[in-house]
Amino acid sequence: MTRVVADDLQDDEVSSLVEFMTATSSGQIIQHKKILQVSGLTNKKIKFLLRKFLYSRHLTGYGVLDTAGNFEILQIKPEEKQTERHETLSPTMPYWEPSSLLPHPVKPSDMVEWQGQPPPKRLQGNRK
């Protein structure tokens, strides 16, 4: 006899789990609050059915933990990322703006005059 502990699931999800397992398997399932006792099924089949139930109900935040023949449905919590605090660095040199960012007057040689139509496009086969 194998035990399935579903403490993290809500009551209506536990009852639907019992219905799901009885409909999809030939084993005997007894429910005591949030603990299920399953007999007549292999551990591999039980784990498969539990994962299939979580997938079909779109419960992606839950997982199945197998500990010595007892299964537990747990809510998976993402690891909290610890932000590293760096000490505030003070500049050693004064900030100055580079000359390339400064605006400069437009010279006549920089301007391209448009004379009506754009230049013709070359085709790959027509090389002159």
CSV table of C-alpha atoms in Angstrom, one decimal:
chain,number,residue,atom,x,y,z
A,1,MET,CA,0.0,0.0,0.0
A,2,THR,CA,1.4,3.4,-1.1
A,3,ARG,CA,0.6,6.7,0.5
A,4,VAL,CA,0.1,9.9,-1.4
A,5,VAL,CA,0.2,13.1,0.6
A,6,ALA,CA,-1.4,16.1,-1.0
A,7,ASP,CA,-1.2,18.8,1.7
A,8,ASP,CA,-0.4,21.6,-0.7
A,9,LEU,CA,-3.4,21.0,-2.9
A,10,GLN,CA,-6.8,22.5,-2.1
A,11,ASP,CA,-9.7,20.2,-1.0
A,12,ASP,CA,-11.5,20.3,-4.4
A,13,GLU,CA,-8.3,19.5,-6.2
A,14,VAL,CA,-7.7,16.5,-3.9
A,15,SER,CA,-11.2,15.1,-4.6
A,16,SER,CA,-10.7,15.6,-8.4
A,17,LEU,CA,-7.3,13.8,-8.0
A,18,VAL,CA,-9.2,10.8,-6.5
A,19,GLU,CA,-11.7,10.9,-9.3
A,20,PHE,CA,-8.9,11.1,-11.9
A,21,MET,CA,-7.0,8.2,-10.5
A,22,THR,CA,-10.0,5.9,-10.1
A,23,ALA,CA,-11.1,6.7,-13.7
A,24,THR,CA,-7.6,6.1,-15.2
A,25,SER,CA,-6.5,3.0,-13.2
A,26,SER,CA,-7.7,-0.2,-11.9
A,27,GLY,CA,-6.2,0.2,-8.4
A,28,GLN,CA,-8.1,0.8,-5.2
A,29,ILE,CA,-7.9,4.3,-3.8
A,30,ILE,CA,-8.9,5.4,-0.3
A,31,GLN,CA,-9.0,9.1,0.8
A,32,HIS,CA,-8.4,10.3,4.3
A,33,LYS,CA,-8.6,14.1,4.2
A,34,LYS,CA,-5.5,15.0,2.1
A,35,ILE,CA,-3.9,11.6,2.3
A,36,LEU,CA,-4.6,8.9,-0.3
A,37,GLN,CA,-3.9,5.2,0.2
A,38,VAL,CA,-3.3,3.4,-3.1
A,39,SER,CA,-3.1,-0.3,-3.6
A,40,GLY,CA,-2.9,-2.5,-6.7
A,41,LEU,CA,-0.6,-0.1,-8.6
A,42,THR,CA,3.1,0.1,-9.0
A,43,ASN,CA,5.0,3.1,-7.7
A,44,LYS,CA,6.0,3.9,-11.3
A,45,LYS,CA,2.3,4.0,-12.4
A,46,ILE,CA,1.3,6.1,-9.4
A,47,LYS,CA,4.0,8.6,-10.1
A,48,PHE,CA,3.0,8.7,-13.8
A,49,LEU,CA,-0.7,9.3,-12.9
A,50,LEU,CA,0.2,12.0,-10.4
A,51,ARG,CA,2.3,13.9,-12.9
A,52,LYS,CA,-0.4,13.4,-15.6
A,53,PHE,CA,-3.0,14.9,-13.2
A,54,LEU,CA,-0.9,17.9,-12.5
A,55,TYR,CA,-0.2,18.4,-16.2
A,56,SER,CA,-3.9,18.0,-17.3
A,57,ARG,CA,-5.1,20.5,-14.6
A,58,HIS,CA,-2.4,23.0,-15.6
A,59,LEU,CA,-0.8,22.9,-12.1
A,60,THR,CA,2.7,23.8,-13.3
A,61,GLY,CA,3.7,25.2,-9.9
A,62,TYR,CA,3.5,21.7,-8.3
A,63,GLY,CA,5.7,18.7,-8.4
A,64,VAL,CA,5.8,15.0,-7.2
A,65,LEU,CA,8.3,14.0,-4.6
A,66,ASP,CA,9.0,10.2,-4.2
A,67,THR,CA,10.4,9.3,-0.8
A,68,ALA,CA,10.8,5.5,-0.1
A,69,GLY,CA,7.5,4.5,-1.7
A,70,ASN,CA,5.5,7.5,-0.3
A,71,PHE,CA,4.6,10.3,-2.7
A,72,GLU,CA,4.1,13.9,-1.9
A,73,ILE,CA,2.6,16.6,-4.1
A,74,LEU,CA,4.5,19.8,-3.3
A,75,GLN,CA,4.2,23.4,-4.5
A,76,ILE,CA,7.4,24.4,-6.1
A,77,LYS,CA,8.6,27.7,-5.0
A,78,PRO,CA,11.2,29.5,-7.1
A,79,GLU,CA,14.4,30.3,-5.5
A,80,GLU,CA,14.7,33.9,-4.4
A,81,LYS,CA,17.6,35.6,-6.0
A,82,GLN,CA,19.7,37.5,-3.6
A,83,THR,CA,20.8,40.9,-5.0
A,84,GLU,CA,24.4,41.6,-4.5
A,85,ARG,CA,25.1,45.0,-3.2
A,86,HIS,CA,28.2,46.6,-4.4
A,87,GLU,CA,29.8,49.4,-2.6
A,88,THR,CA,29.2,52.7,-4.2
A,89,LEU,CA,32.2,53.7,-6.3
A,90,SER,CA,33.1,57.4,-6.5
A,91,PRO,CA,34.7,58.6,-9.7
A,92,THR,CA,38.4,59.2,-9.5
A,93,MET,CA,38.4,61.5,-12.5
A,94,PRO,CA,36.0,64.3,-13.3
A,95,TYR,CA,33.5,63.5,-16.0
A,96,TRP,CA,34.0,65.2,-19.4
A,97,GLU,CA,32.0,64.9,-22.5
A,98,PRO,CA,34.0,63.6,-25.6
A,99,SER,CA,34.3,66.0,-28.5
A,100,SER,CA,32.6,63.5,-30.9
A,101,LEU,CA,29.3,64.1,-29.1
A,102,LEU,CA,29.5,67.9,-29.4
A,103,PRO,CA,27.5,69.4,-32.3
A,104,HIS,CA,29.5,70.8,-35.2
A,105,PRO,CA,28.4,73.0,-38.0
A,106,VAL,CA,27.5,71.3,-41.3
A,107,LYS,CA,30.0,72.0,-44.1
A,108,PRO,CA,28.8,72.3,-47.7
A,109,SER,CA,31.0,69.2,-48.6
A,110,ASP,CA,29.0,67.1,-46.0
A,111,MET,CA,25.7,67.8,-47.8
A,112,VAL,CA,24.6,65.6,-50.7
A,113,GLU,CA,22.3,67.4,-53.1
A,114,TRP,CA,19.5,65.3,-54.5
A,115,GLN,CA,19.0,65.9,-58.2
A,116,GLY,CA,15.6,64.5,-59.1
A,117,GLN,CA,15.8,60.7,-59.3
A,118,PRO,CA,17.8,58.2,-57.2
A,119,PRO,CA,20.7,56.4,-58.9
A,120,PRO,CA,19.7,53.3,-60.8
A,121,LYS,CA,19.8,50.0,-59.0
A,122,ARG,CA,22.3,47.4,-60.4
A,123,LEU,CA,21.2,43.9,-61.1
A,124,GLN,CA,23.6,41.1,-60.2
A,125,GLY,CA,24.0,39.9,-63.7
A,126,ASN,CA,24.7,43.4,-65.2
A,127,ARG,CA,28.2,44.2,-64.2
A,128,LYS,CA,29.9,46.9,-66.2
